[in-house]
CSV table of C-alpha atoms in Angstrom, one decimal:
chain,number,residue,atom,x,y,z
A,25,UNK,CA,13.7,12.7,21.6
A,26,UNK,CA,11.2,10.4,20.5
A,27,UNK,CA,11.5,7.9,17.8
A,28,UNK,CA,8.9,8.0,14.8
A,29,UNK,CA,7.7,6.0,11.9
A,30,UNK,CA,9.7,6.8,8.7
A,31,UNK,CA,9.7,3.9,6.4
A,32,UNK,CA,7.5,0.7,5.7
A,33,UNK,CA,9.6,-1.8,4.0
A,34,UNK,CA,8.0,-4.6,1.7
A,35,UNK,CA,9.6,-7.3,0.6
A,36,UNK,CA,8.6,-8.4,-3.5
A,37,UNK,CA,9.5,-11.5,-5.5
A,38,UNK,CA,11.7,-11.1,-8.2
A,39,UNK,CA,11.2,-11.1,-11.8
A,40,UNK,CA,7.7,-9.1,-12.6
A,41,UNK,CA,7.3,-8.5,-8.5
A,42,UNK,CA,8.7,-5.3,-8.2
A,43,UNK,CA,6.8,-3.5,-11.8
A,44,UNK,CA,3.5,-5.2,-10.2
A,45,UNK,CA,3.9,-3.9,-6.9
A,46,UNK,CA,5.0,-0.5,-8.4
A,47,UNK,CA,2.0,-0.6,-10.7
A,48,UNK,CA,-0.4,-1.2,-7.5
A,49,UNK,CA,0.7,1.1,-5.1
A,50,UNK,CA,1.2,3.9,-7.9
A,51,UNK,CA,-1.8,3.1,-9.9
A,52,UNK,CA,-4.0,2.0,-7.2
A,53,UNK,CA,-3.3,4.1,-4.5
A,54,UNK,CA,-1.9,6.8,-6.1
A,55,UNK,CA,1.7,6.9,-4.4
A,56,UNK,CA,4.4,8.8,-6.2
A,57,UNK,CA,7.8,7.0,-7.2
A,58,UNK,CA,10.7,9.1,-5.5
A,59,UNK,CA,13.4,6.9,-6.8
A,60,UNK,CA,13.7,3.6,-8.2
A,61,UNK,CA,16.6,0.7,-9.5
A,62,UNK,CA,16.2,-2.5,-10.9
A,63,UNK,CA,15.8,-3.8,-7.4
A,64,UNK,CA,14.3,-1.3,-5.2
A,65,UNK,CA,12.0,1.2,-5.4
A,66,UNK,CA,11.1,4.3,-3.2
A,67,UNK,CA,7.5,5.6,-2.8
A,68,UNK,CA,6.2,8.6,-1.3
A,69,UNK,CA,2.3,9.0,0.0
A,70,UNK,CA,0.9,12.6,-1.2
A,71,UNK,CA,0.5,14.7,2.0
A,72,UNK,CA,3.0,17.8,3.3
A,73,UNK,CA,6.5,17.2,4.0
A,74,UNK,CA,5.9,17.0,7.8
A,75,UNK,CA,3.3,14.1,7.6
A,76,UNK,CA,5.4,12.0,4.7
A,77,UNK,CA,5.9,8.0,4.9
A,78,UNK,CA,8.3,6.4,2.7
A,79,UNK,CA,7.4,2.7,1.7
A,80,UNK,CA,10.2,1.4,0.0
A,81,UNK,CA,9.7,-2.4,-2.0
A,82,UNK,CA,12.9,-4.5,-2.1
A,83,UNK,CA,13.5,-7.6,-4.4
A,84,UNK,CA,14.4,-10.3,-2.4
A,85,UNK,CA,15.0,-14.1,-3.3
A,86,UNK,CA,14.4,-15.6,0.0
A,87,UNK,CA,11.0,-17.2,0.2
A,88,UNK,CA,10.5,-16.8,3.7
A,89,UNK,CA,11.1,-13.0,3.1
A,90,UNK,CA,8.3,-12.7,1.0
A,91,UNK,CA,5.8,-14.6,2.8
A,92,UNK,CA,2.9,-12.8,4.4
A,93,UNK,CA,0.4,-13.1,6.7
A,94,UNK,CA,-2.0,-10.3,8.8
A,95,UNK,CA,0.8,-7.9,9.8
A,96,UNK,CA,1.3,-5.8,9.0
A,97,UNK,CA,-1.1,-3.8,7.9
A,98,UNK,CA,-0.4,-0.4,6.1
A,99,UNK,CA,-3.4,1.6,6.4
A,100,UNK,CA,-4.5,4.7,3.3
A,101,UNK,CA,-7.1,7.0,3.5
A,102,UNK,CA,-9.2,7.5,0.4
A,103,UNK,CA,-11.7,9.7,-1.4
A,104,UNK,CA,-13.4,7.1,-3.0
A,105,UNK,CA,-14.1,3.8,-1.6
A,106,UNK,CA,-15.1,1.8,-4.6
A,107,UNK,CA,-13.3,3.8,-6.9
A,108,UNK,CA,-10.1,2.3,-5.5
A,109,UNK,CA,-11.4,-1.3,-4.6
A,110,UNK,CA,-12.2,-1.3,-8.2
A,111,UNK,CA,-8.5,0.0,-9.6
A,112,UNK,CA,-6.6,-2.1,-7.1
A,113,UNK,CA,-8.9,-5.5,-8.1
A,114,UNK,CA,-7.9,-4.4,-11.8
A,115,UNK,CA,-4.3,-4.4,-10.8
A,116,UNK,CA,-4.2,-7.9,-8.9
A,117,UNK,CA,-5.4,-6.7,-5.3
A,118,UNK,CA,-8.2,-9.1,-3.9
A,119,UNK,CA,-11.2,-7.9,-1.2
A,120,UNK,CA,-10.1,-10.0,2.2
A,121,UNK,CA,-13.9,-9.5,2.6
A,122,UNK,CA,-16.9,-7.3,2.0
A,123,UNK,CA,-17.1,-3.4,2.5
A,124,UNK,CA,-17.6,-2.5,6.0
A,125,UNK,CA,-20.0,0.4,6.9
A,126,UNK,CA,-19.5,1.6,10.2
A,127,UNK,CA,-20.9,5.1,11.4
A,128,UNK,CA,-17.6,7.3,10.9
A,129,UNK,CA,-17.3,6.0,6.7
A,130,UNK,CA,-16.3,2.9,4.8
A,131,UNK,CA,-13.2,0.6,6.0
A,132,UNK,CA,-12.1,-2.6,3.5
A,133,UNK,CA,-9.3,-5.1,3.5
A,134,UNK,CA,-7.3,-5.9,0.4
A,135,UNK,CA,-4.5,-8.2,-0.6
A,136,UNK,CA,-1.9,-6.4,-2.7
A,137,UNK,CA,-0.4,-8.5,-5.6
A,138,UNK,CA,2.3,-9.9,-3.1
A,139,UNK,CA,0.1,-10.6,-0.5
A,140,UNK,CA,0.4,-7.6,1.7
A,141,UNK,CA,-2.5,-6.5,3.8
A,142,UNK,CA,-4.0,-3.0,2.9
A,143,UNK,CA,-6.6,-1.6,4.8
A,144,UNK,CA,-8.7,1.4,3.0
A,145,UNK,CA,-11.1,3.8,5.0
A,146,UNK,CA,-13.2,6.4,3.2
A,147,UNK,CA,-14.3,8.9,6.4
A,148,UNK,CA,-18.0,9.5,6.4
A,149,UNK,CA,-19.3,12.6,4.2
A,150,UNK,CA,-20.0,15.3,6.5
C-alpha cells in the first residue's frame, strides 16, 4: 500500500498567532474550521472527501519551531487571482513578488502572517 499526503502541520506563535493564522487561511483562502482548542486548530480545503487535506496550526513556544523559510510551500488553487492577493494582503499576507503570467493562468507567492510560503495559481480561462 502506498503512503499519501494527509496533513500539513504549521507551527504559530502564541498569543494572537493562532486567531491570525485562523483568520488568513479561513478568510483568505476560504478553508473551513473542522475543529479547534485554544491551542490547535483543524482546517479542511473544500473539495470531495476523496481529495481532502487537513492542515492543522499548532501553538508552539519554541522559536526555532516557528521559524520559516522557502519550504515548504502549500500550494491552493483559486478562482480569482487578485481577488485573493487582495483579501490575504488585508489579513497580513505579503506578495514574495509580482503576479506571474505564464501561458496555462496566473501563479503568485505570498507570506502568510507567520511567515509560511503560499503559492496561488489561477488556471488560464478556457
Amino acid at each position: 500500500m502506498a503512503a499519501y499526503l494527509s496533513r500539513v502541520v504549521l507551527m504559530v506563535r502564541p498569543g494572537d498567532g493562532l486567531a491570525k493564522a485562523l483568520d488568513f487561511y479561513t478568510s483568505g483562502l476560504g478553508l473551513q474550521v473542522a475543529r479547534m482548542t485554544d491551542n490547535w486548530a483543524d482546517l479542511r480545503t473544500n473539495q470531495p472527501s476523496h481529495q481532502q487535506l487537513s492542515i492543522s496550526l499548532q501553538v508552539v513556544t519554541s522559536e526555532s519551531q516557528v521559524t520559516t523559510g522557502y519550504s515548504p510551500i502549500l500550494q491552493f488553487h483559486v478562482q480569482d487571482m487578485n481577488e485573493c492577493i487582495a483579501k490575504c494582503i488585508q489579513l497580513g499576507g505579503t506578495l514574495d513578488g509580482p503576479i506571474q503570467y505564464p501561458a496555462h493562468g496566473k501563479v503568485a507567492a505570498l507570506r502568510s502572517p507567520d511567515g509560511h510560503m503560499i503559492g496561488l495559481y489561477e488556471p488560464a480561462s478556457t
